[in-house]
Tab-separated table of C-alpha atoms in Angstrom:
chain	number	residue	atom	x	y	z
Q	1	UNK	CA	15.940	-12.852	-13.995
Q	2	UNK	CA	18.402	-15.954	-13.332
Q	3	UNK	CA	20.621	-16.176	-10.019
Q	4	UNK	CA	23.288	-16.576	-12.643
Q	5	UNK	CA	21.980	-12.779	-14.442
Q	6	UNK	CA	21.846	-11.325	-11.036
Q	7	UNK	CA	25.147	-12.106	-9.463
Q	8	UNK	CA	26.529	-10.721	-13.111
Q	9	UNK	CA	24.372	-7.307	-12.468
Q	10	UNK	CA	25.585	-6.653	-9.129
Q	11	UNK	CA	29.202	-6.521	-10.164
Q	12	UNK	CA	31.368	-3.711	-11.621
Q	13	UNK	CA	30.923	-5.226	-15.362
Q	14	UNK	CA	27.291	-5.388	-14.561
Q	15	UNK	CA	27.298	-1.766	-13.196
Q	16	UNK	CA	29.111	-0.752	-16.479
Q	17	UNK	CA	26.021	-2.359	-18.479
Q	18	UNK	CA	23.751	-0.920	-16.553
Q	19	UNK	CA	25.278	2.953	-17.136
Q	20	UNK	CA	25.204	1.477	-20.949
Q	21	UNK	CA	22.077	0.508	-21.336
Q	22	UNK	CA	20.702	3.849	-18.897
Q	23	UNK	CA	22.084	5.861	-21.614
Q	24	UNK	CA	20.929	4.650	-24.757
Q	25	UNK	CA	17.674	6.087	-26.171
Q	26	UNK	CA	14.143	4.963	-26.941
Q	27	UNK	CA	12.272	2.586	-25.452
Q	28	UNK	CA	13.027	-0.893	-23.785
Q	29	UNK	CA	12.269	-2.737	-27.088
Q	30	UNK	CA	15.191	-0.654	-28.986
Q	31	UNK	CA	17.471	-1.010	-25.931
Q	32	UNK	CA	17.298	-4.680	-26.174
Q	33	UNK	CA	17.785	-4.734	-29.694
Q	34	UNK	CA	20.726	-2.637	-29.117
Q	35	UNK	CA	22.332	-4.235	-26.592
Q	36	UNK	CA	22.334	-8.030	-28.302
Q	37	UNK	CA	23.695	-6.549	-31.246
Q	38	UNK	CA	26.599	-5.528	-29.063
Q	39	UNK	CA	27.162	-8.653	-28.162
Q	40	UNK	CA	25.399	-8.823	-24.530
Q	41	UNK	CA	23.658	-11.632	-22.971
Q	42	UNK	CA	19.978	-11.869	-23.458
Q	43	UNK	CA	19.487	-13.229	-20.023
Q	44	UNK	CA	21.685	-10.040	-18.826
Q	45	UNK	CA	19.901	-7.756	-20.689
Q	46	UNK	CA	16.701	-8.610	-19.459
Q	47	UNK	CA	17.913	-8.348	-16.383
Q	48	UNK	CA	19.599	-4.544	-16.605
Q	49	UNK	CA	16.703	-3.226	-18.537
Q	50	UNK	CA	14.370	-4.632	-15.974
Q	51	UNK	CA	16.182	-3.239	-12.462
Q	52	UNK	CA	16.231	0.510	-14.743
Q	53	UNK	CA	12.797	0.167	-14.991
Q	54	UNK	CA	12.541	-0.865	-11.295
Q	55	UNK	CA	14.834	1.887	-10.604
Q	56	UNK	CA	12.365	4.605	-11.825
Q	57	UNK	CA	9.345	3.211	-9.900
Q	58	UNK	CA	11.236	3.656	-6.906
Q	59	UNK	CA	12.317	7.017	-7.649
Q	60	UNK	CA	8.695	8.109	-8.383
Q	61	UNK	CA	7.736	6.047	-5.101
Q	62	UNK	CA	10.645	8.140	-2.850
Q	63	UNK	CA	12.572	5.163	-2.145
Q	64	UNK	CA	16.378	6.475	-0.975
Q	65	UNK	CA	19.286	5.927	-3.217
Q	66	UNK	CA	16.611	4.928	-5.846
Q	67	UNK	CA	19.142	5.218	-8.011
Q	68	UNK	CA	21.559	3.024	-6.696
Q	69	UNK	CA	19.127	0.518	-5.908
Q	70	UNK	CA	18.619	-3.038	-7.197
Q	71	UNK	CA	14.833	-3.410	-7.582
Q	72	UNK	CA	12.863	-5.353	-10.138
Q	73	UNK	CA	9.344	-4.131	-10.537
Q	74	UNK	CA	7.314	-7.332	-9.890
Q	75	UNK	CA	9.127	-7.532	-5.984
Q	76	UNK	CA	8.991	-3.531	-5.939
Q	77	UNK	CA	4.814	-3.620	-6.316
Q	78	UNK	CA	5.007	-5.865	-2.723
Q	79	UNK	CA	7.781	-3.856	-1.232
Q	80	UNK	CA	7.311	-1.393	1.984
Q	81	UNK	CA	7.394	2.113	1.145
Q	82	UNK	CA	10.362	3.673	3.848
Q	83	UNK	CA	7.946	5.487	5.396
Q	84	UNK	CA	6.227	2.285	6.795
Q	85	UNK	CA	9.332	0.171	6.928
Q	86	UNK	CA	10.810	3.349	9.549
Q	87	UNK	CA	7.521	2.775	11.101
Q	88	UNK	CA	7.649	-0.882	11.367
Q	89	UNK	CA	11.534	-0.630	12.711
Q	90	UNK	CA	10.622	1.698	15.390
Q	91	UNK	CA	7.900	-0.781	16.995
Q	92	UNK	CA	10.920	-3.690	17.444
Q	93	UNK	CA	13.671	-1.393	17.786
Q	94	UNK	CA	13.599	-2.226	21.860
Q	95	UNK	CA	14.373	-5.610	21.004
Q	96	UNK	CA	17.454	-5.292	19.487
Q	97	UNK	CA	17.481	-8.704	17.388
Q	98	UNK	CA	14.967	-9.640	14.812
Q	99	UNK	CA	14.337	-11.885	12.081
Q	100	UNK	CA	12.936	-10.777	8.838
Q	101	UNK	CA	11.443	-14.418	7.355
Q	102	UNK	CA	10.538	-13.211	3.875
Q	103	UNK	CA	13.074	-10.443	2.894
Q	104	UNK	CA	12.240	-10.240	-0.415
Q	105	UNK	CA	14.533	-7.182	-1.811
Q	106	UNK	CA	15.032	-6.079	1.782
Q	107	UNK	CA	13.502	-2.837	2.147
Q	108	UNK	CA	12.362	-3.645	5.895
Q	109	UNK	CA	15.870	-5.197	6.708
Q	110	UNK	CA	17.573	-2.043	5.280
Q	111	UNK	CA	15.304	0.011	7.974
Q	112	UNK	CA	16.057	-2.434	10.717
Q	113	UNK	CA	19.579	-2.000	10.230
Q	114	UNK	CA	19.347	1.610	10.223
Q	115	UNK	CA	17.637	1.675	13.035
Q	116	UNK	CA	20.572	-0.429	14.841
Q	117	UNK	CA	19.213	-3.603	14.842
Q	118	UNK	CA	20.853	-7.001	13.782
Q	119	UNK	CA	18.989	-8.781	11.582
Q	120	UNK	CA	18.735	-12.235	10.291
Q	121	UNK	CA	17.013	-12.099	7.101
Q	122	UNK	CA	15.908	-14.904	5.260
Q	123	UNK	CA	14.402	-15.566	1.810
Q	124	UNK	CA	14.020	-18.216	-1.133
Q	125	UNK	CA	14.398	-16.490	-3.922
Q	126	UNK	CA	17.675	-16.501	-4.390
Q	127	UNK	CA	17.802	-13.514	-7.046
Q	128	UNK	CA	15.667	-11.163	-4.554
Q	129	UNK	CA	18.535	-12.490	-1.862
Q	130	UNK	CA	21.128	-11.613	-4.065
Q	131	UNK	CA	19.789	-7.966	-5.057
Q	132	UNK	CA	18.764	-7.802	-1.638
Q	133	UNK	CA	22.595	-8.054	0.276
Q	134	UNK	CA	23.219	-5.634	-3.060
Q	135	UNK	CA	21.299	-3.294	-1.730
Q	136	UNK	CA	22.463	-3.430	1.587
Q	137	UNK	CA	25.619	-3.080	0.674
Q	138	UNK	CA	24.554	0.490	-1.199
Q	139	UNK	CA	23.054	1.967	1.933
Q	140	UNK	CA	26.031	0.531	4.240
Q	141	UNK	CA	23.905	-1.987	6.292
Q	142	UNK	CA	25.794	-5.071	5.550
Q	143	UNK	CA	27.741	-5.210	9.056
Q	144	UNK	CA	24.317	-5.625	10.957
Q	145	UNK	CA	22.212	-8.203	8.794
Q	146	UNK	CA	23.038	-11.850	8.168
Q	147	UNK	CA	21.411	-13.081	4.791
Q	148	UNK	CA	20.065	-16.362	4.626
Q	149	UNK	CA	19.013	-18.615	1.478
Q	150	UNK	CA	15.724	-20.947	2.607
Q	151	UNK	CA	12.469	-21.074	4.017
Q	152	UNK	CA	11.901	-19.922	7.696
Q	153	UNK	CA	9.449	-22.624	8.255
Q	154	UNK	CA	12.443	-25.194	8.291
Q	155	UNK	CA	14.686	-22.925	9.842
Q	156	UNK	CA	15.584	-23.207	13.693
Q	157	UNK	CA	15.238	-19.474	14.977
Q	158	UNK	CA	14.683	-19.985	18.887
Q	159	UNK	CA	17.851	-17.096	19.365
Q	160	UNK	CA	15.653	-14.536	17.812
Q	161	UNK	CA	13.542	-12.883	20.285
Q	162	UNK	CA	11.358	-10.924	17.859
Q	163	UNK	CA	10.264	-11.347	14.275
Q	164	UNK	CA	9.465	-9.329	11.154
Q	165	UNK	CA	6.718	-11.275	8.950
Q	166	UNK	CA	5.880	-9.698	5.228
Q	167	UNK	CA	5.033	-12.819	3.425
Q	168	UNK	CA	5.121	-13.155	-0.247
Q	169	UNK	CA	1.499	-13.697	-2.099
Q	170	UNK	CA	1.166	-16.378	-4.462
Q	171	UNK	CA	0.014	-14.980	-7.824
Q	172	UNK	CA	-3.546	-15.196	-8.508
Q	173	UNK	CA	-4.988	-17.948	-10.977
Q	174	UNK	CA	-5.338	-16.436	-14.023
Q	175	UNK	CA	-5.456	-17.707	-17.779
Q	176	UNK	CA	-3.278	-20.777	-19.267
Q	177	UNK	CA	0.478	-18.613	-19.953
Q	178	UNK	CA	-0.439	-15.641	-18.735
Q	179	UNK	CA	1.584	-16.616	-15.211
Q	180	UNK	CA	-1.032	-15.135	-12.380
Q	181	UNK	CA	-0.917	-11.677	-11.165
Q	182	UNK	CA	0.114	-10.253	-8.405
Q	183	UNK	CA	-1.976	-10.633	-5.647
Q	184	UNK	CA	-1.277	-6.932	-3.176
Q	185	UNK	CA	-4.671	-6.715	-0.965
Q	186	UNK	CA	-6.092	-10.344	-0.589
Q	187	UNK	CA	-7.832	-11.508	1.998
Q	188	UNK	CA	-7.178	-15.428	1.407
Q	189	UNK	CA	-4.973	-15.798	3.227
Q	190	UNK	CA	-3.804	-19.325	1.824
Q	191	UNK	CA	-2.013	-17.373	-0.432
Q	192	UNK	CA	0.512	-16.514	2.292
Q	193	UNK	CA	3.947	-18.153	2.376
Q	194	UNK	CA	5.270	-18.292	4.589
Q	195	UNK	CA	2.263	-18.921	6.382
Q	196	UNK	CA	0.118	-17.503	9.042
Q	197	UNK	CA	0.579	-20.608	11.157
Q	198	UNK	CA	3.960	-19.303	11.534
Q	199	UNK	CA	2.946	-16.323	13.583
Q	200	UNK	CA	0.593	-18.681	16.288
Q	201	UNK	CA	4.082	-21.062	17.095
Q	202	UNK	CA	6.075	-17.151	17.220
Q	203	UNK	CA	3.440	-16.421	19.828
Q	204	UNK	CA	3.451	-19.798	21.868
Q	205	UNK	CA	7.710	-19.293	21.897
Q	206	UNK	CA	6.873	-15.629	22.895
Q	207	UNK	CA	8.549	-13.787	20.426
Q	208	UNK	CA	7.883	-10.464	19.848
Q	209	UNK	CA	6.185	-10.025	16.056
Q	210	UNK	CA	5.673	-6.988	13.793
Q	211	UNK	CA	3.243	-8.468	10.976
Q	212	UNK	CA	2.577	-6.592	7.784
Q	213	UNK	CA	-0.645	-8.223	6.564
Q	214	UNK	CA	-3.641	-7.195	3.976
Q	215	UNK	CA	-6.075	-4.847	5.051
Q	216	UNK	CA	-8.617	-7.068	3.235
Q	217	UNK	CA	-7.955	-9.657	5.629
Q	218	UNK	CA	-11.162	-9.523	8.334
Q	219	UNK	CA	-10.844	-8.345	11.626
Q	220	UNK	CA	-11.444	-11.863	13.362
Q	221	UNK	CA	-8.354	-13.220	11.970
Q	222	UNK	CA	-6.167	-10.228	12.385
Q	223	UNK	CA	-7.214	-9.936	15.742
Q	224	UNK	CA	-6.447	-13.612	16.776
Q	225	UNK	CA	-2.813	-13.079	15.491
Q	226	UNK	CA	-1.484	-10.210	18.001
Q	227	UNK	CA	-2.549	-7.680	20.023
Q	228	UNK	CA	-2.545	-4.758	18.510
Q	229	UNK	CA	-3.696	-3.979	14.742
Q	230	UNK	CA	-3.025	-0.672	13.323
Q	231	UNK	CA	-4.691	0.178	9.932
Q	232	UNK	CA	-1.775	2.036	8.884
Q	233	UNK	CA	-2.391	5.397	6.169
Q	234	UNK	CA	0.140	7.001	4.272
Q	235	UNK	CA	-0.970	9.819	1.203
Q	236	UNK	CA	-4.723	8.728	2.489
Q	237	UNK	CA	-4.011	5.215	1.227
Q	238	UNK	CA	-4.685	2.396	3.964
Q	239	UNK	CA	-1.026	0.703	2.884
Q	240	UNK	CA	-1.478	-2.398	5.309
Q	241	UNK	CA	-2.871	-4.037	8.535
Q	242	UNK	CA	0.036	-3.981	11.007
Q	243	UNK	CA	-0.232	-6.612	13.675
Q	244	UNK	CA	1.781	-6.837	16.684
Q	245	UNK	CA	2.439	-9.119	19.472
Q	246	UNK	CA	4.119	-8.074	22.731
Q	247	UNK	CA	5.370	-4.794	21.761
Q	248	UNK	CA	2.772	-2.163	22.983
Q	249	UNK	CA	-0.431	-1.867	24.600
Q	250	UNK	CA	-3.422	-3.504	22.881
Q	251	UNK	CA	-4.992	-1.033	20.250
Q	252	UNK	CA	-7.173	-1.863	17.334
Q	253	UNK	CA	-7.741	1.146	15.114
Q	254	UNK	CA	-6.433	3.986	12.197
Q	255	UNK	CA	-2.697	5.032	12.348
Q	256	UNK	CA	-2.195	8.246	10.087
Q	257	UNK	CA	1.307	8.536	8.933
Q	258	UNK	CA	3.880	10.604	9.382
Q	259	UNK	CA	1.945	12.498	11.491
Q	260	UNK	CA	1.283	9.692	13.975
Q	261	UNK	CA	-2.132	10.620	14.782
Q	262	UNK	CA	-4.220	7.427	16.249
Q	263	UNK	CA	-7.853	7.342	15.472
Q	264	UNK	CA	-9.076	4.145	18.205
Q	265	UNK	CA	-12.164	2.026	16.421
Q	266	UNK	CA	-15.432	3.639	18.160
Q	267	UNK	CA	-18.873	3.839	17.499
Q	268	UNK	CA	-19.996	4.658	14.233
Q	269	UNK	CA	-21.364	8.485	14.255
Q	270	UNK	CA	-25.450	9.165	14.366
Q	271	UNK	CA	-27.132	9.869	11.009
Q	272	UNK	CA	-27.557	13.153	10.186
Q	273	UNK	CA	-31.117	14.520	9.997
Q	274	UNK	CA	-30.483	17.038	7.669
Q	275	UNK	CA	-26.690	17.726	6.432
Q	276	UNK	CA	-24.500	20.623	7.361
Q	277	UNK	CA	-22.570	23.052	5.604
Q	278	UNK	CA	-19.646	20.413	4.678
Q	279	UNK	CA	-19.180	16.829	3.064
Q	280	UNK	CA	-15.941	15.031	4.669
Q	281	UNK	CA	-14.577	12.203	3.050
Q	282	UNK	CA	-12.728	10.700	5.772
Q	283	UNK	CA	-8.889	8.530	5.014
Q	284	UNK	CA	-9.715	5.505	3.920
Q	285	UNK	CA	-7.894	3.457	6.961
Q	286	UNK	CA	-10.836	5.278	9.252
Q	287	UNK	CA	-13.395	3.413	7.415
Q	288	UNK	CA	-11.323	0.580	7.414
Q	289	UNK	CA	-10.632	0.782	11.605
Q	290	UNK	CA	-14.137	1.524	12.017
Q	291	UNK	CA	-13.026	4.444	13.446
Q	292	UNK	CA	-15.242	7.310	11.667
Q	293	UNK	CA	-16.416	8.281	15.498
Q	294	UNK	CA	-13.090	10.100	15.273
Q	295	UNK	CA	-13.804	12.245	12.795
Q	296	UNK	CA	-16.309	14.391	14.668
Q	297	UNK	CA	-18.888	14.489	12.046
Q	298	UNK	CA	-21.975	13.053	11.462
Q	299	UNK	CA	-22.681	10.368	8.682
Q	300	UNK	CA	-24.843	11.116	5.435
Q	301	UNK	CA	-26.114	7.493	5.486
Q	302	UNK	CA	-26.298	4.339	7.031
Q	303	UNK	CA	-25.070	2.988	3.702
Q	304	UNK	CA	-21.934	5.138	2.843
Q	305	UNK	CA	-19.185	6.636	4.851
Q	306	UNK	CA	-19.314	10.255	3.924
Q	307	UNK	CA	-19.473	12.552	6.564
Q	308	UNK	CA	-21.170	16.151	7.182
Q	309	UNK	CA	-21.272	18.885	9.823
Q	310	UNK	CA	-21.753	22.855	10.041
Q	311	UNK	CA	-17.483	22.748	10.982
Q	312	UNK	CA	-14.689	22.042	9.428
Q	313	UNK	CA	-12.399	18.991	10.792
Q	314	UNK	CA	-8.904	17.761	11.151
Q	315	UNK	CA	-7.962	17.717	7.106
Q	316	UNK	CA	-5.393	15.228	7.763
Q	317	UNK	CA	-8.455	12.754	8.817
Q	318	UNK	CA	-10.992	13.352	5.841
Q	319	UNK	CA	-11.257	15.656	3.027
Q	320	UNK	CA	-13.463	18.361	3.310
Q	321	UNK	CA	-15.919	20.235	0.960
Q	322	UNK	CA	-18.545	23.358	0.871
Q	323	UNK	CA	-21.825	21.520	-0.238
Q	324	UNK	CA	-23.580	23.727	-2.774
Q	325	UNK	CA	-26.763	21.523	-3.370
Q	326	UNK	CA	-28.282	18.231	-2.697
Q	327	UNK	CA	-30.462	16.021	-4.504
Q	328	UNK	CA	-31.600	12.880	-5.556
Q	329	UNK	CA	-29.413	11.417	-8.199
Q	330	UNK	CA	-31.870	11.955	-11.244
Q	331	UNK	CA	-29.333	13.051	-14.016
Q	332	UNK	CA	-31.792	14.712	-16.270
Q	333	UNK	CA	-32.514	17.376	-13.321
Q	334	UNK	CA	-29.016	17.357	-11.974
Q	335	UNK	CA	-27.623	17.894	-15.214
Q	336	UNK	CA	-30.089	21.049	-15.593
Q	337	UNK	CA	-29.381	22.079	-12.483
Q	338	UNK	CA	-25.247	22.363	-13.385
Q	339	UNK	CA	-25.876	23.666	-16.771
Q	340	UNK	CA	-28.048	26.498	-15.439
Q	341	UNK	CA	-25.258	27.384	-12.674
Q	342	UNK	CA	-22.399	26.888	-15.699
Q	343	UNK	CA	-20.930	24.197	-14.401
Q	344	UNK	CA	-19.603	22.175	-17.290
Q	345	UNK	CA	-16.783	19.541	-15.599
Q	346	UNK	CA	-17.299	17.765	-12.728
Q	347	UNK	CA	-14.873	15.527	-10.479
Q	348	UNK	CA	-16.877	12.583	-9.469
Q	349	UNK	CA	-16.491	11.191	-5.976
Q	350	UNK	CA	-18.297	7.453	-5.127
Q	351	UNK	CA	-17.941	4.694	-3.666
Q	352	UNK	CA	-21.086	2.092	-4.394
Q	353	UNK	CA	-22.340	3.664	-7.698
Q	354	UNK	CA	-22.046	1.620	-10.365
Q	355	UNK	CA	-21.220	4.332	-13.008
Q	356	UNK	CA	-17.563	5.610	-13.859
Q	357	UNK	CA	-17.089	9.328	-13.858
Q	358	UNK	CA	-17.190	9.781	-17.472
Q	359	UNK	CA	-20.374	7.809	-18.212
Q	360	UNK	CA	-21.835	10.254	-15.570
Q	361	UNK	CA	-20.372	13.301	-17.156
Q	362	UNK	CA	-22.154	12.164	-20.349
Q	363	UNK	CA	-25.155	11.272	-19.224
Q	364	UNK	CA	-25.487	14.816	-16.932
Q	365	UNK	CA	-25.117	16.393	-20.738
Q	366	UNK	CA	-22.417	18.727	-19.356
Q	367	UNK	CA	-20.179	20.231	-22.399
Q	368	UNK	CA	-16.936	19.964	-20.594
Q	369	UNK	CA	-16.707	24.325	-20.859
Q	370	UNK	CA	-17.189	26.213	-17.795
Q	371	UNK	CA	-16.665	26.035	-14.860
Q	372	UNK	CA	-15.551	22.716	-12.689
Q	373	UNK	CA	-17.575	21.459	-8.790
Q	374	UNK	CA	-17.507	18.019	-7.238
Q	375	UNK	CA	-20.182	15.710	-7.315
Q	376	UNK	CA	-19.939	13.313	-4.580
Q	377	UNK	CA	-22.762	10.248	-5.282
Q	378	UNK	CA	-23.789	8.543	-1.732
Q	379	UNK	CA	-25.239	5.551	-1.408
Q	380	UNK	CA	-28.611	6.229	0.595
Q	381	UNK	CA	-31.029	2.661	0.269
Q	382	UNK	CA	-31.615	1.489	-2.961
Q	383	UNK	CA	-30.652	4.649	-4.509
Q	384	UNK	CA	-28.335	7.939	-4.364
Q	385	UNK	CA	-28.135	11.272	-3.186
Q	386	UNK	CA	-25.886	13.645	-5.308
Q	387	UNK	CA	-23.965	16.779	-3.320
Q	388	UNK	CA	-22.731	19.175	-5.491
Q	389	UNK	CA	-19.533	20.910	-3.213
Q	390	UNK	CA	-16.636	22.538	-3.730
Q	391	UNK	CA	-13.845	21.484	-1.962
Q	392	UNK	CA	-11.806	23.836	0.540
């Protein structure tokens, strides 16, 4: 999208061509087609059919106002869902002033200025600027956040006692014309911008930071840059690696959101010597955190990080199922096993096998009738152990 395209789009003639081109049918294709034989810019048109589309990913995401929203879909896939943006402005909100360096479309800036803060919010891009004061003028932010057009390494920001850093990711080498992809979990960190350096100078100045960083990034580095980092999980997804510096006690572990529930990294939990009546599957920012101790289970195998134990646990940190059988992973006996129990579909849990589901559906010579259990695969050595379970 051009600056030019986006100023256009966030006026009332752009709003009108974005109801237009909302209510024609078929697909984007025939809505392009349709809406240059009206007599509409391409470079317009491109740009309405692509903040629709980004309008329905953050609907499905539960982004407020989705709607309303201006949101392209390449910024939207690096954009903080509001649960984590409330999150992130509730760590600063003590501060009162903050600088957001990379703004992007503004999603954390919005939830600053809910929160009451005033924020200075920078960003180079000038379309994602432009869609981004858009937006804050849906949600009726404006009054609290200064927008800024530039990089924050060149800009002077000693007035700002605390900072908000989300860099952007460089896109990803890929083949000649096929301009990169979009790099969401990386843990080169080169591909920051702006950079990490940034944060060490914050520090030495003594700003308070919020970071939102990769959870692929290793724990040497993340724990140079603050002192506290929070492996945050929302819908059992480890969303991010949130760093902090001189907002809160020094922590290093799982945060389970909304609930709030703070699993500290611990010891990892004893093998097992024979398993118990349940498999747990614990949220993946445990196993991230190192912070399966939590749990209160026992682990399968030195080599995976399912869980078991004769009691149930807290569902909100792992999954839990009713093992049925175990075995070594040997498909022609597993599969006679299933077939003599009528068991005909299977949902196929792993982590370290090498096989997709299907290929081990097929090769288990299950006929899809019948009824359905879970086969979880855990890696045990150089080979497998299947549990058959049911889940509660």
């Amino acid at each position: 999208m051009t600056p030019e395209a986006a100023e256009f789009l966030i006026s009332p003639d752009g709003a009108a061509l974005l109801a237009e081109a909302g209510a024609l049918p078929g697909d984007s294709v025939s809505k392009n087609l349709t809406l240059r034989k009206r007599g509409h810019a391409l470079d317009v048109v491109s740009g309405a059919l692509s903040l629709l589309d980004g309008r329905e990913r953050a609907r499905k995401r539960g982004f407020p106002e989705a709607d309303r929203l201006f949101v392209t879909p390449d910024a939207l896939a690096q954009a903080t869902s509001p649960l984590l943006a409330q999150f992130h402005a509730s760590l600063l909100l003590p501060v009162g002033r903050v600088v957001d360096v990379a703004c992007g479309l503004g999603f954390d800036t919005l939830a600053l200025a809910r929160a009451g803060l005033d924020v200075l919010a920078i960003e180079r891009d000038p379309v994602r600027l432009t869609l981004a004061r858009a937006n804050a003028d849906v949600l009726g932010v404006r009054e609290r956040i200064t927008f800024s057009l530039g990089d924050a390494t060149e800009r002077e920001l000693d007035d700002w006692p605390a900072a908000f850093y989300d860099p952007t990711r460089r896109t990803a080498p890929s083949a000649p014309n096929n301009g990169g992809t979009i790099v969401r979990h990386s843990a080169d960190s080169e591909r920051y911008e702006p950079p990490l350096s940034l944060l060490e100078s914050w520090r030495t100045e003594g700003k308070a930071i919020v970071a939102k960083l990769s959870p692929a990034l290793p724990d040497e580095l993340l724990q140079s840059l603050g002192d506290s980092v929070l492996f945050l999980s929302e819908s059992r997804e480890c969303k991010e690696a949130c760093v902090t510096f001189g907002l809160s006690d020094m922590r290093f572990g799982a945060l389970l959101l909304p609930e709030g529930i703070f699993v500290p990294a611990q010891d990892d939990p004893e093998i097992a010597e024979t398993l118990g009546a349940f498999l747990h599957d614990p949220d993946p920012a445990l196993i991230r955190a190192g912070a399966l101790g939590g749990v209160g289970a026992e682990r399968i195998s030195f080599d995976d990080a399912y869980l078991t134990s004769d009691v149930s646990v807290n569902p909100r940190l792992a999954r839990s199922y009713r093992i049925l059988e175990t075995m070594a992973y040997h498909p022609k006996k597993l599969g006679a096993w299933l077939r003599a129990r009528n068991i005909g579909r299977l949902v196929v849990k792993k982590r370290r096998f090498p096989k997709e589901p299907e290929v081990v559906s097929r090769e288990l010579g299950l006929s899809g009738a019948g009824d359905e259990a879970t086969l979880v695969l855990v890696a045990s050595g150089r080979g497998h152990l299947a549990v058959v379970c049911a889940p509660l």
